[in-house]
PDB file of C-alpha atoms in Angstrom:
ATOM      1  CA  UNK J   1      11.253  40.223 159.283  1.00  0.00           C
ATOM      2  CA  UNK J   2       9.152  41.725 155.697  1.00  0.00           C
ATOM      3  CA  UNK J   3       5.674  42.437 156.498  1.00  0.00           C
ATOM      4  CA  UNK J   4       4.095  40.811 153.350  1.00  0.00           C
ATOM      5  CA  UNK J   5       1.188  42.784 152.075  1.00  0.00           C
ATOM      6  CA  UNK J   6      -0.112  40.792 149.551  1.00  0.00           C
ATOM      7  CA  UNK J   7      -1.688  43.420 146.218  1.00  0.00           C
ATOM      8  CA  UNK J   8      -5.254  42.935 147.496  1.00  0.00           C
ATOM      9  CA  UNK J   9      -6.186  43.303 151.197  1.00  0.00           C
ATOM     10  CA  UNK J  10      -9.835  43.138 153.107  1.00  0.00           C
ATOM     11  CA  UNK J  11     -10.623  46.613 154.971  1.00  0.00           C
ATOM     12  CA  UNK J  12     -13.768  46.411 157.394  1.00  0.00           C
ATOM     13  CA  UNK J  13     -15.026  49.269 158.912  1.00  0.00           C
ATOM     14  CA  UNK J  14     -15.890  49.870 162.267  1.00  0.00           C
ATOM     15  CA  UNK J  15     -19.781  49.733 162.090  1.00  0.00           C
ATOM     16  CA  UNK J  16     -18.797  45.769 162.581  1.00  0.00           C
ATOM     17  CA  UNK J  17     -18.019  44.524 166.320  1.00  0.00           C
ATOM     18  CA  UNK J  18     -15.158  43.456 167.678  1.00  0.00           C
ATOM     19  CA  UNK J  19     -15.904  39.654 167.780  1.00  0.00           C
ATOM     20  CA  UNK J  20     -17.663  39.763 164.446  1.00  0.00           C
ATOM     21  CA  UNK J  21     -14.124  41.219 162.474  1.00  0.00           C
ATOM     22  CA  UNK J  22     -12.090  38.740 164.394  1.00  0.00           C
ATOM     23  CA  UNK J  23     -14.211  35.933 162.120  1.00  0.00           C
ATOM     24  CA  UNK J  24     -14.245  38.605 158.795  1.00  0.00           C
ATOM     25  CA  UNK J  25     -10.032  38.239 159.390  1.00  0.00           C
ATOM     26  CA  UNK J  26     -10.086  35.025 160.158  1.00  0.00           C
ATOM     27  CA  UNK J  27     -11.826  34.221 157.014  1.00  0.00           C
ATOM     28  CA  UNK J  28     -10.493  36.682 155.146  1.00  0.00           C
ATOM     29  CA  UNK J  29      -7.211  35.393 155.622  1.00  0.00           C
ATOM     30  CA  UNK J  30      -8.260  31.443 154.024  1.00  0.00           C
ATOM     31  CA  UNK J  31      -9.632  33.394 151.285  1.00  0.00           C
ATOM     32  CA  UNK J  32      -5.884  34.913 150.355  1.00  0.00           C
ATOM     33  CA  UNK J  33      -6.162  38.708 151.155  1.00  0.00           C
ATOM     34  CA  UNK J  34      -2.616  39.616 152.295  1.00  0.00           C
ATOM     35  CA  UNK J  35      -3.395  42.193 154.955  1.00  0.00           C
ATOM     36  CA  UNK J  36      -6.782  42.990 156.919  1.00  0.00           C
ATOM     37  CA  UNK J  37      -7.348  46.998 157.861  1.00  0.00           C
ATOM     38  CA  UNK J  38      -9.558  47.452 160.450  1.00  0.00           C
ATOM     39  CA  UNK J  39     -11.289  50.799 160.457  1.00  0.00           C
ATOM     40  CA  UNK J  40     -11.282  52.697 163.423  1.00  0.00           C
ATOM     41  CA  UNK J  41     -12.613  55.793 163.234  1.00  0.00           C
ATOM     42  CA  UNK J  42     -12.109  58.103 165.806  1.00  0.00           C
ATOM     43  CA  UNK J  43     -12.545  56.107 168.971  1.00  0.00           C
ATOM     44  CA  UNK J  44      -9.718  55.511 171.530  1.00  0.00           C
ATOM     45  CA  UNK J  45      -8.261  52.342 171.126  1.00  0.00           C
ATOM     46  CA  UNK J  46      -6.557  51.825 174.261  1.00  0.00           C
ATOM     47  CA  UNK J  47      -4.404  48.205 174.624  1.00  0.00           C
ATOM     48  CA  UNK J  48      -5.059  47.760 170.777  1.00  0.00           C
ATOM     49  CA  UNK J  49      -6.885  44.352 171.998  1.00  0.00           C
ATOM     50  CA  UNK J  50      -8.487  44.258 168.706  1.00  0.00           C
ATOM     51  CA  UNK J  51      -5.438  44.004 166.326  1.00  0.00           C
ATOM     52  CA  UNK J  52      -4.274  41.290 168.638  1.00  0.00           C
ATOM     53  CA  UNK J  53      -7.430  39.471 168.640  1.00  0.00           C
ATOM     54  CA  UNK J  54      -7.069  39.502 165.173  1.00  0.00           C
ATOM     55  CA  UNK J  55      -3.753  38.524 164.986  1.00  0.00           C
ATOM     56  CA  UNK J  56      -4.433  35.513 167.874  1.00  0.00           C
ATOM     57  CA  UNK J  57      -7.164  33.930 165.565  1.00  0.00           C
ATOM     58  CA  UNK J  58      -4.717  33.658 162.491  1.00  0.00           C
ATOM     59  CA  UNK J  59      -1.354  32.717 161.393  1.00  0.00           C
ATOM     60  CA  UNK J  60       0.178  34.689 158.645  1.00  0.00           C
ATOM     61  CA  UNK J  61      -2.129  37.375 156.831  1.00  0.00           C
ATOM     62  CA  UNK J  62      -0.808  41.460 158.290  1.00  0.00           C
ATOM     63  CA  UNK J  63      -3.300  43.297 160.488  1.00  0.00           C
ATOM     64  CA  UNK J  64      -3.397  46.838 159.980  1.00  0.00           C
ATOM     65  CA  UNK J  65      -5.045  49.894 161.959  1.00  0.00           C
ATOM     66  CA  UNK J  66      -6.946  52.041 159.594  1.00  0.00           C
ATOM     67  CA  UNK J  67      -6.465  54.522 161.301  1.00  0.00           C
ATOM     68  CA  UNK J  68      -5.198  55.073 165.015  1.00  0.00           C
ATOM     69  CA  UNK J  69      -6.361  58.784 165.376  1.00  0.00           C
ATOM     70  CA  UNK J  70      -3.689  61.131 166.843  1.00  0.00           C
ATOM     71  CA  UNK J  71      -6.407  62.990 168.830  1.00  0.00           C
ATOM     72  CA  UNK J  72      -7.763  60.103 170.620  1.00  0.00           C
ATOM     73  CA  UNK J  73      -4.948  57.931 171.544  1.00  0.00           C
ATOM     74  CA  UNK J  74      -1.840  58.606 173.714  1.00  0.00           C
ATOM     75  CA  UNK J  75       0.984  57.959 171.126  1.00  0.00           C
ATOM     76  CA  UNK J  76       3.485  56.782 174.303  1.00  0.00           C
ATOM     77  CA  UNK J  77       0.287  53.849 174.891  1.00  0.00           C
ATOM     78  CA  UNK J  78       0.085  53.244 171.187  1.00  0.00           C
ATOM     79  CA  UNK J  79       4.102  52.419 171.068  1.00  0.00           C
ATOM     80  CA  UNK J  80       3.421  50.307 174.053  1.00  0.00           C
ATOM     81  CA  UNK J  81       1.103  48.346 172.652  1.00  0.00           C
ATOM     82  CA  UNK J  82       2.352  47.940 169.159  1.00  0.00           C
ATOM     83  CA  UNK J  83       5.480  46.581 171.147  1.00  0.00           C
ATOM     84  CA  UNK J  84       3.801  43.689 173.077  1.00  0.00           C
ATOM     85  CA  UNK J  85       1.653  42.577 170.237  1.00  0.00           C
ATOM     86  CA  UNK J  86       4.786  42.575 167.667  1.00  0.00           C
ATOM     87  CA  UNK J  87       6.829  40.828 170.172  1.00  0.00           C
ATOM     88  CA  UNK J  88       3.852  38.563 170.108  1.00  0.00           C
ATOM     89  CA  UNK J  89       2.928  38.389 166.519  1.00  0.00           C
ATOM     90  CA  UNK J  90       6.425  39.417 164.953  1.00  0.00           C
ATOM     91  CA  UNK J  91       6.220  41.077 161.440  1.00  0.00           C
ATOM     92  CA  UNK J  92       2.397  40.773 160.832  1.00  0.00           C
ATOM     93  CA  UNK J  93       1.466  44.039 162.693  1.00  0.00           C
ATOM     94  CA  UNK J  94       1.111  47.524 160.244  1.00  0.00           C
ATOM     95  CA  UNK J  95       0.352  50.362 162.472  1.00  0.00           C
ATOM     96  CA  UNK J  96      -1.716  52.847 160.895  1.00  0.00           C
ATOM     97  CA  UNK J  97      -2.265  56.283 162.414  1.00  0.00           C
ATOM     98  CA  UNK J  98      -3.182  59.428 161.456  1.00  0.00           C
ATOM     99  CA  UNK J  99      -5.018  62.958 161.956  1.00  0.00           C
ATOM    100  CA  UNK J 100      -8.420  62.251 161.155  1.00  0.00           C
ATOM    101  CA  UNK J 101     -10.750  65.326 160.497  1.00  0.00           C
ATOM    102  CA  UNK J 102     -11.671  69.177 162.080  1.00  0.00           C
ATOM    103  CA  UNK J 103     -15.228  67.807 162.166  1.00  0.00           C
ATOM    104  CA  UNK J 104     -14.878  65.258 164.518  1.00  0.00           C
ATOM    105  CA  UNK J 105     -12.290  66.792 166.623  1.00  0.00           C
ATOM    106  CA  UNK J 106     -13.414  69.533 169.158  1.00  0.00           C
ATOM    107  CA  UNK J 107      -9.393  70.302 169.806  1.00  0.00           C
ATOM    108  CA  UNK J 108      -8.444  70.105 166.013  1.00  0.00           C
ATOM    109  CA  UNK J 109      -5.427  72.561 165.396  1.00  0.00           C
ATOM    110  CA  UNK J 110      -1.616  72.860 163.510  1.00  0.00           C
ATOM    111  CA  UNK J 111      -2.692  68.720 162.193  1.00  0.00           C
ATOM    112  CA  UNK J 112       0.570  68.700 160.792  1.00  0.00           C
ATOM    113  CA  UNK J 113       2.649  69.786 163.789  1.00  0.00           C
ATOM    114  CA  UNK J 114       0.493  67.293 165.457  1.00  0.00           C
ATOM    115  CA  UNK J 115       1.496  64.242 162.932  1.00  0.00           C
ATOM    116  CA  UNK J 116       5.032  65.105 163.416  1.00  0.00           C
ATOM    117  CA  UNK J 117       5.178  65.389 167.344  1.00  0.00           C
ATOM    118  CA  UNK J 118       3.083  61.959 166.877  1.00  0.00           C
ATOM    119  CA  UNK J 119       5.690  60.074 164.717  1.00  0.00           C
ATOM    120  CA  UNK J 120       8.373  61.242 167.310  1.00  0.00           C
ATOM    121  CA  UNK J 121       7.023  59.933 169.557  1.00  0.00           C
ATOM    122  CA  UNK J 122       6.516  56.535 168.224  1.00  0.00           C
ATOM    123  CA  UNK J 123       9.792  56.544 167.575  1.00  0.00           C
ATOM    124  CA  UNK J 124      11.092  54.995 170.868  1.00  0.00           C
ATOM    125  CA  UNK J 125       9.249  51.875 169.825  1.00  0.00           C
ATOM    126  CA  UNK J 126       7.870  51.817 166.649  1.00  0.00           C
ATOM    127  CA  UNK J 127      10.220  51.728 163.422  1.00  0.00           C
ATOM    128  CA  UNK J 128       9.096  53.994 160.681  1.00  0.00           C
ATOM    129  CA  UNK J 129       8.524  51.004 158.269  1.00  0.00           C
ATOM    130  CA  UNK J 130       6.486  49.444 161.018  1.00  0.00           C
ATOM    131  CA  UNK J 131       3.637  52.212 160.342  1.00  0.00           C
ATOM    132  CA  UNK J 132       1.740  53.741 157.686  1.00  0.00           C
ATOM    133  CA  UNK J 133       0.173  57.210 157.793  1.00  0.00           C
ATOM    134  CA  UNK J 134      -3.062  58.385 156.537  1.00  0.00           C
ATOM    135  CA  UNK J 135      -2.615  60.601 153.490  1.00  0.00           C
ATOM    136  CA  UNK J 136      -4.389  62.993 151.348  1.00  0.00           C
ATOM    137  CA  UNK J 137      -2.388  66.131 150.187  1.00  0.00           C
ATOM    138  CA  UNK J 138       0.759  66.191 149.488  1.00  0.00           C
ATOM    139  CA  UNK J 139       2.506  67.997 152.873  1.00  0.00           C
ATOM    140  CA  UNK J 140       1.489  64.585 154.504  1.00  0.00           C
ATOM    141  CA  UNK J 141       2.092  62.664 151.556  1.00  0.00           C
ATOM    142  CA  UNK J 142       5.827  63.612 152.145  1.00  0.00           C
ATOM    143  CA  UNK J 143       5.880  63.155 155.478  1.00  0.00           C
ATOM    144  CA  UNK J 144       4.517  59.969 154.975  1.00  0.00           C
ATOM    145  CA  UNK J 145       7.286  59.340 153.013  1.00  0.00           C
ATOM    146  CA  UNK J 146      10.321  60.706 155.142  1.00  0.00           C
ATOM    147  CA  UNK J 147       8.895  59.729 158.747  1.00  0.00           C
ATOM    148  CA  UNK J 148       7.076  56.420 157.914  1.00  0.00           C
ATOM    149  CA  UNK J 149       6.628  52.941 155.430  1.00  0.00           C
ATOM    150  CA  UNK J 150       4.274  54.939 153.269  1.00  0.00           C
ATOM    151  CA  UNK J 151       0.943  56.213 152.956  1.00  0.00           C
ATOM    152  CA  UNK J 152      -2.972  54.756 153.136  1.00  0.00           C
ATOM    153  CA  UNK J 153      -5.265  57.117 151.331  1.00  0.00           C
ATOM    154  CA  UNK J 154      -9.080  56.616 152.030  1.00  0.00           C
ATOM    155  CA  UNK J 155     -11.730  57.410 149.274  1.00  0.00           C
ATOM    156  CA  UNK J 156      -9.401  58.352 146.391  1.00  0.00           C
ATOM    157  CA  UNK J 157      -9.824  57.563 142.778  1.00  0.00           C
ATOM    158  CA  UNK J 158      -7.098  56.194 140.668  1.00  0.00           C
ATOM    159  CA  UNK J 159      -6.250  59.660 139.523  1.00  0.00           C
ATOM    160  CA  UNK J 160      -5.016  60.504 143.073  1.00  0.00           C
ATOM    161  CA  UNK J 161      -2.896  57.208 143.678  1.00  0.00           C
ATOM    162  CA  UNK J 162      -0.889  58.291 140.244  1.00  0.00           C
ATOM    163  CA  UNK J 163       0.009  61.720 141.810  1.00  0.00           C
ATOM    164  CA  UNK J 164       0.875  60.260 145.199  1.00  0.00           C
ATOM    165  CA  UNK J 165       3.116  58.050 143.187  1.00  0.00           C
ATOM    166  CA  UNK J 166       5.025  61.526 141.650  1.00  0.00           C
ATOM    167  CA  UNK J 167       4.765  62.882 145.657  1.00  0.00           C
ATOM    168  CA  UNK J 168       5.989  59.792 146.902  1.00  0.00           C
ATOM    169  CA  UNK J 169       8.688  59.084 145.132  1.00  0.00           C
ATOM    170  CA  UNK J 170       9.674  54.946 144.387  1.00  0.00           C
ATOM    171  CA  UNK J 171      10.385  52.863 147.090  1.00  0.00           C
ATOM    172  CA  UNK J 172       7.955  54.122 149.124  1.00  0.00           C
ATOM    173  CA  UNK J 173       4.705  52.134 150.064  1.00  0.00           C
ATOM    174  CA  UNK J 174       1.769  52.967 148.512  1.00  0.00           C
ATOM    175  CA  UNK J 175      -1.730  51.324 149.640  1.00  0.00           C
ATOM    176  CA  UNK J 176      -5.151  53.442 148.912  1.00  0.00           C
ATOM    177  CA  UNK J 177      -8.485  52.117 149.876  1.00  0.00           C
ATOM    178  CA  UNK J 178     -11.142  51.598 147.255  1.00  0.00           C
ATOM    179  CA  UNK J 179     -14.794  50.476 148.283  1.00  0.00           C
ATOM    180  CA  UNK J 180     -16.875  48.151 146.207  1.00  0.00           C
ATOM    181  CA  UNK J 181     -20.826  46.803 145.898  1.00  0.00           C
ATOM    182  CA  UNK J 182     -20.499  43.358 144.462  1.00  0.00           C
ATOM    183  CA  UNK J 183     -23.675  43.717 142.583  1.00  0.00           C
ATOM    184  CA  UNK J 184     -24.535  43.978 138.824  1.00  0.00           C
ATOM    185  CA  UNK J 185     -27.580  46.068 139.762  1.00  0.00           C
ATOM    186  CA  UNK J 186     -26.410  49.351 139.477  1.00  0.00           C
ATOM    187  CA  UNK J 187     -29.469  50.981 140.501  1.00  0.00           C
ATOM    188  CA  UNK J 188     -29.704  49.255 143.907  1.00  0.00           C
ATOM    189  CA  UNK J 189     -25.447  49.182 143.670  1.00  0.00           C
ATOM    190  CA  UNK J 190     -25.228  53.062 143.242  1.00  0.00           C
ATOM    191  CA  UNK J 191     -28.132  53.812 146.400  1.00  0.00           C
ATOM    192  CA  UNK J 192     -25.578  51.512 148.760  1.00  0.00           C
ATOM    193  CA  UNK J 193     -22.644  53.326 147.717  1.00  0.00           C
ATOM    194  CA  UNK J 194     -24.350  57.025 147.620  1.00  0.00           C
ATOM    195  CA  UNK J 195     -25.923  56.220 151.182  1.00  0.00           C
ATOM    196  CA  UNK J 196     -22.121  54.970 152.456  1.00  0.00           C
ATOM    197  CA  UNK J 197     -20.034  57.894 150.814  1.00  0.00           C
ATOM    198  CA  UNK J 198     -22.498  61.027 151.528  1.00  0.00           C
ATOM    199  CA  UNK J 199     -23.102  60.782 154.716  1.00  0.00           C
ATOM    200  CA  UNK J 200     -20.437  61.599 156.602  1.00  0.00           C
ATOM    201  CA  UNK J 201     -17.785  61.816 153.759  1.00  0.00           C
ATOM    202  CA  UNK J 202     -19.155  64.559 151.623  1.00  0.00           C
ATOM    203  CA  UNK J 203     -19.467  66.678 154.376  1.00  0.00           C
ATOM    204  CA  UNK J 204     -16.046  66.440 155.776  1.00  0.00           C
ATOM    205  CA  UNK J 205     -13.501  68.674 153.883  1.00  0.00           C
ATOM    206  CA  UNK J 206     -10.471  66.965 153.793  1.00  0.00           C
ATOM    207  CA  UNK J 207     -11.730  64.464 151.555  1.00  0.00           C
ATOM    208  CA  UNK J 208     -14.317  66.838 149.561  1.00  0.00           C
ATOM    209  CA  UNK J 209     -10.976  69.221 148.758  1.00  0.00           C
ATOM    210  CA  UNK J 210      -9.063  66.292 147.611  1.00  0.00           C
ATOM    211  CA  UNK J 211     -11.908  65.347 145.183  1.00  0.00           C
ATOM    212  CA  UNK J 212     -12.020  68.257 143.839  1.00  0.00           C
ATOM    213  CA  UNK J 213      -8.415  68.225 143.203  1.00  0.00           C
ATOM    214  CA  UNK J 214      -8.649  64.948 141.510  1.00  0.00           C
ATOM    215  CA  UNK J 215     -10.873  66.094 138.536  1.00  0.00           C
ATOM    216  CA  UNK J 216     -14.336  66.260 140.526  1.00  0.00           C
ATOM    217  CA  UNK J 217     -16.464  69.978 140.691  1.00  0.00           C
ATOM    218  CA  UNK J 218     -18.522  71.359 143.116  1.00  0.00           C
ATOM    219  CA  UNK J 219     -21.393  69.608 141.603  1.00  0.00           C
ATOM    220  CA  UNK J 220     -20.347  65.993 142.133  1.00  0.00           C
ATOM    221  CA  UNK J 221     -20.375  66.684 145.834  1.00  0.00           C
ATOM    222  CA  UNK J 222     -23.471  68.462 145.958  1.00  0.00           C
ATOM    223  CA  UNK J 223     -26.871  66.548 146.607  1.00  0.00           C
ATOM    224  CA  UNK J 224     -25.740  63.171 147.594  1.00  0.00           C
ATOM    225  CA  UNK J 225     -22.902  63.165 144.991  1.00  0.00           C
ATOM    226  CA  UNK J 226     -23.612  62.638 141.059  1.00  0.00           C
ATOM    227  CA  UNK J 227     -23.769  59.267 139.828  1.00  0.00           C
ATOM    228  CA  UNK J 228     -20.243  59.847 138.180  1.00  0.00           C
ATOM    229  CA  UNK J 229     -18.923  60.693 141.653  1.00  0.00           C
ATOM    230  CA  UNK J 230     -20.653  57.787 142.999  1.00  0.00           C
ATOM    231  CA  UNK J 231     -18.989  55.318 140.475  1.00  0.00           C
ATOM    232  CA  UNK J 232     -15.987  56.448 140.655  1.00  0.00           C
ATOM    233  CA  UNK J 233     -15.468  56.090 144.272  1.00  0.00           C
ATOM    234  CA  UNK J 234     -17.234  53.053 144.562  1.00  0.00           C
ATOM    235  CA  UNK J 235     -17.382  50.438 142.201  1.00  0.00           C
ATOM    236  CA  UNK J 236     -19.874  48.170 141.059  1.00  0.00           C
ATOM    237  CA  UNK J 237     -20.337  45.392 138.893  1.00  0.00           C
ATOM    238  CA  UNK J 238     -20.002  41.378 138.455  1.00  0.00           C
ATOM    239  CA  UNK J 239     -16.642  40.186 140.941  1.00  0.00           C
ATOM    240  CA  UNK J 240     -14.596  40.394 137.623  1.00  0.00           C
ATOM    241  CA  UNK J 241     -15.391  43.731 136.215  1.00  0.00           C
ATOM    242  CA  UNK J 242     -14.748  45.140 139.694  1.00  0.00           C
ATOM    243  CA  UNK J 243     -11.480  43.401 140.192  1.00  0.00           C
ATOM    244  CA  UNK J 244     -10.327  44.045 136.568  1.00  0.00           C
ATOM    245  CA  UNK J 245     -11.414  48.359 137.910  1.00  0.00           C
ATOM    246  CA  UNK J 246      -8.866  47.604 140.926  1.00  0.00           C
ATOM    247  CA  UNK J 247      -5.940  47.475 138.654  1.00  0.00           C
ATOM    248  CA  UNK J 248      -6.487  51.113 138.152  1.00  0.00           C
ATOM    249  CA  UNK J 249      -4.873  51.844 141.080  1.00  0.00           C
ATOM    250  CA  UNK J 250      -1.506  49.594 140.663  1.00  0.00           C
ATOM    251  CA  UNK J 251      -1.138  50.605 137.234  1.00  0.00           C
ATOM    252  CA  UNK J 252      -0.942  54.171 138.408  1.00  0.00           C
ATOM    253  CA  UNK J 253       2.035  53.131 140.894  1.00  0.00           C
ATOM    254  CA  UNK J 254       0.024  51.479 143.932  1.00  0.00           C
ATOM    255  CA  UNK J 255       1.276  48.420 145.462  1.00  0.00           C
ATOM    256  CA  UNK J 256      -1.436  47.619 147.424  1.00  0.00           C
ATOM    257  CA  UNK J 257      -5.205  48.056 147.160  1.00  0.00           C
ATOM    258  CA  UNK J 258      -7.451  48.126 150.575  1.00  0.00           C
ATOM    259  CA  UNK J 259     -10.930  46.674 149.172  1.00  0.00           C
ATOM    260  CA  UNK J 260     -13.937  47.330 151.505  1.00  0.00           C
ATOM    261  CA  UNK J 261     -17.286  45.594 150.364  1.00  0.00           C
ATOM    262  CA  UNK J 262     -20.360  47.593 151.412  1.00  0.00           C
ATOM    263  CA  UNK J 263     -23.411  46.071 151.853  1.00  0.00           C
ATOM    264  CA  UNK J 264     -26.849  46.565 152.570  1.00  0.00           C
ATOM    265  CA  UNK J 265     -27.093  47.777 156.294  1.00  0.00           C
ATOM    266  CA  UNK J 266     -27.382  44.438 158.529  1.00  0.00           C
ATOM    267  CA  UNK J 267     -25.645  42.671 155.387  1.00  0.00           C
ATOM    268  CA  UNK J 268     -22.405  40.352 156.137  1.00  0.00           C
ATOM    269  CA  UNK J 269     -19.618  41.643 153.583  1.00  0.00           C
ATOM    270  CA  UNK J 270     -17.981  38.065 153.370  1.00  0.00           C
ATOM    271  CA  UNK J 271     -20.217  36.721 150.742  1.00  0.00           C
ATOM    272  CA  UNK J 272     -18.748  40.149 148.331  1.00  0.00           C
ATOM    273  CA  UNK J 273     -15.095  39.290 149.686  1.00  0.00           C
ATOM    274  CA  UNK J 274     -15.864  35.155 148.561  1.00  0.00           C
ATOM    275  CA  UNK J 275     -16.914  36.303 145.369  1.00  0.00           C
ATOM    276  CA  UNK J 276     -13.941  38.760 144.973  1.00  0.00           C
ATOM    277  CA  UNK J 277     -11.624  36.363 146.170  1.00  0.00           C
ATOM    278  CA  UNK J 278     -12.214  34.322 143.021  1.00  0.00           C
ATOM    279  CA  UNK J 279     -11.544  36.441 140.215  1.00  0.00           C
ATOM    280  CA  UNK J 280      -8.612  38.259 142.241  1.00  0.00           C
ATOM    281  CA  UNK J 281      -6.775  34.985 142.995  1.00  0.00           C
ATOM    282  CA  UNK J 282      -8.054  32.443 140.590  1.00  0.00           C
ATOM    283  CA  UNK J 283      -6.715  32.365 137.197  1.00  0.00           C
ATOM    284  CA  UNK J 284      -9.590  31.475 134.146  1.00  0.00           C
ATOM    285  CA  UNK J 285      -9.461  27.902 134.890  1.00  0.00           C
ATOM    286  CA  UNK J 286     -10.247  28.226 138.215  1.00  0.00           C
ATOM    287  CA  UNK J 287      -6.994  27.466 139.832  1.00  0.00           C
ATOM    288  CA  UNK J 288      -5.930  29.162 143.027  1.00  0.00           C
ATOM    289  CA  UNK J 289      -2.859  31.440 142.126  1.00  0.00           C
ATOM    290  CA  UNK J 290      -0.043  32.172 144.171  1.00  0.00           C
ATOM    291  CA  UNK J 291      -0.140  34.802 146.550  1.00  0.00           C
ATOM    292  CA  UNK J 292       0.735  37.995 145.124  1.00  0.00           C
ATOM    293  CA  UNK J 293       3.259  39.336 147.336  1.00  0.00           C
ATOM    294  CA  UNK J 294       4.511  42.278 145.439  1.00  0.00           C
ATOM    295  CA  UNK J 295       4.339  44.448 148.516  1.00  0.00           C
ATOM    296  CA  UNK J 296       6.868  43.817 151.066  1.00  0.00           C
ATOM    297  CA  UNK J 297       7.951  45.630 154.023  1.00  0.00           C
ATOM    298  CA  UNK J 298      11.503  45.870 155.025  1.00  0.00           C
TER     299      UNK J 298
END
């Protein structure tokens, strides 16, 4: 059975609890995302109740882990538990894993040895276009594509999604995460985006190195990030400038685009996903379109 992706997906981080992302998938789902990634930092996971909450409360949009991280989760549990809830829920489960980052890991060391011993052992239950790895540079960009359905990049620009195209090769799944502020404020916009992506992103170098691979200097990460910086990685703007933005990515080869809504803190994202929802799936006239379902599994 195809996992259907849909083009446009809902991610929601893990600041949100358990019960309260249950109701963002649920909705999320009526509203016509394809696929729902649920952050989860770097937190053991164990049972992966939450994906099968998730997939309980609705009947056809694909839950995806954002990521599963290597460190803090026994891969031989993981494979048990991706096999009981897609026995359960067959062909709407994406497993995401992946290394996560040296400052968060007291153990960190040889990541990519560690991805590979990983994927082997999914192996015994876990087919390789049944999961999706976390992806920056191009070493696990490939490995994404040889051992896995693809790869999930988090805070990349456009830029980066057209070279992990050229790594990846056609064929091979392609789904980067892009955060947005539904908001034509760009003052108050730009402060809910800088507060998001400095704190702890700028500081973690894995994703500063890839920036500044991707056509960024030293002085768009330092101080908070410059307002170009800012923009780039999260966009702002009325529902239909920010959805006509997300096209960046699958004109430079994605296939599907990850769109997390940030909010003021204590804010519910749903409202920005409503909003979105309309000018990504609407045509002019206001009629619902079709499902896109351009990105399919298997």
């Amino acid at each position: 059975m195809s996992l259907r992706l849909g083009t446009f997906g809902a991610w929601f981080n893990p600041s949100y609890d358990d019960d309260t992302r249950v109701r963002f998938v649920a909705e999320a789902e009526s509203l016509g995302f394809g696929t729902a990634w649920l952050g989860l930092g770097r937190k053991a996971v164990p049972g992966l109740t939450l994906i099968e909450r998730a997939l309980d409360a609705t009947s056809e949009i694909v839950v995806a882990t954002a990521i599963v991280n290597m460190w803090t989760n026994d891969a031989a549990s993981i494979a048990r538990s991706y096999e009981r809830i897609d026995a359960k829920h067959p062909g709407r489960f994406l497993l995401g894993v992946g290394i996560g980052h040296p400052e968060s890991i007291t153990r960190f060391h040889s990541p990519y040895d560690t991805m590979v011993s990983y994927l082997d052992e999914l192996d015994v239950a876990v087919p390789a276009d049944r999961r999706i790895l976390a992806a920056l540079g191009d070493r696990s960009l490939r490995l994404a594509r040889d051992r896995a359905a693809g790869a999930h990049p988090y805070l990349v620009v456009p830029g980066h999604t057209r070279h992990a195209r050229d790594v990846l090769g056609p064929g091979v799944l392609l789904a980067p995460e892009h955060k947005v502020v539904v908001s034509a404020d760009a003052g108050h916009a730009r402060a809910i985006a800088r507060d998001f992506v400095a704190d702890p992103y700028l500081g973690l170098r894995n994703y500063v190195n890839n920036l500044l691979r991707h056509g960024f200097s030293a002085a768009d990460i330092a101080d908070g990030g410059s307002d170009g910086l800012i923009d780039a990685l999260v966009i702002h703007g009325t529902p239909e400038a920010i959805a006509a933005r997300l096209t960046a990515h699958l004109e430079a080869g994605a296939d599907h685009v990850g769109v997390q809504v940030l909010v003021d803190p204590g804010h519910d994202p749903m409202p920005g996903y409503r909003q979105l929802a309309k000018a990504l799936f609407s045509d002019r006239a206001g009629t619902p379109r079709r499902r896109n379902l351009r990105s399919v599994l298997g």
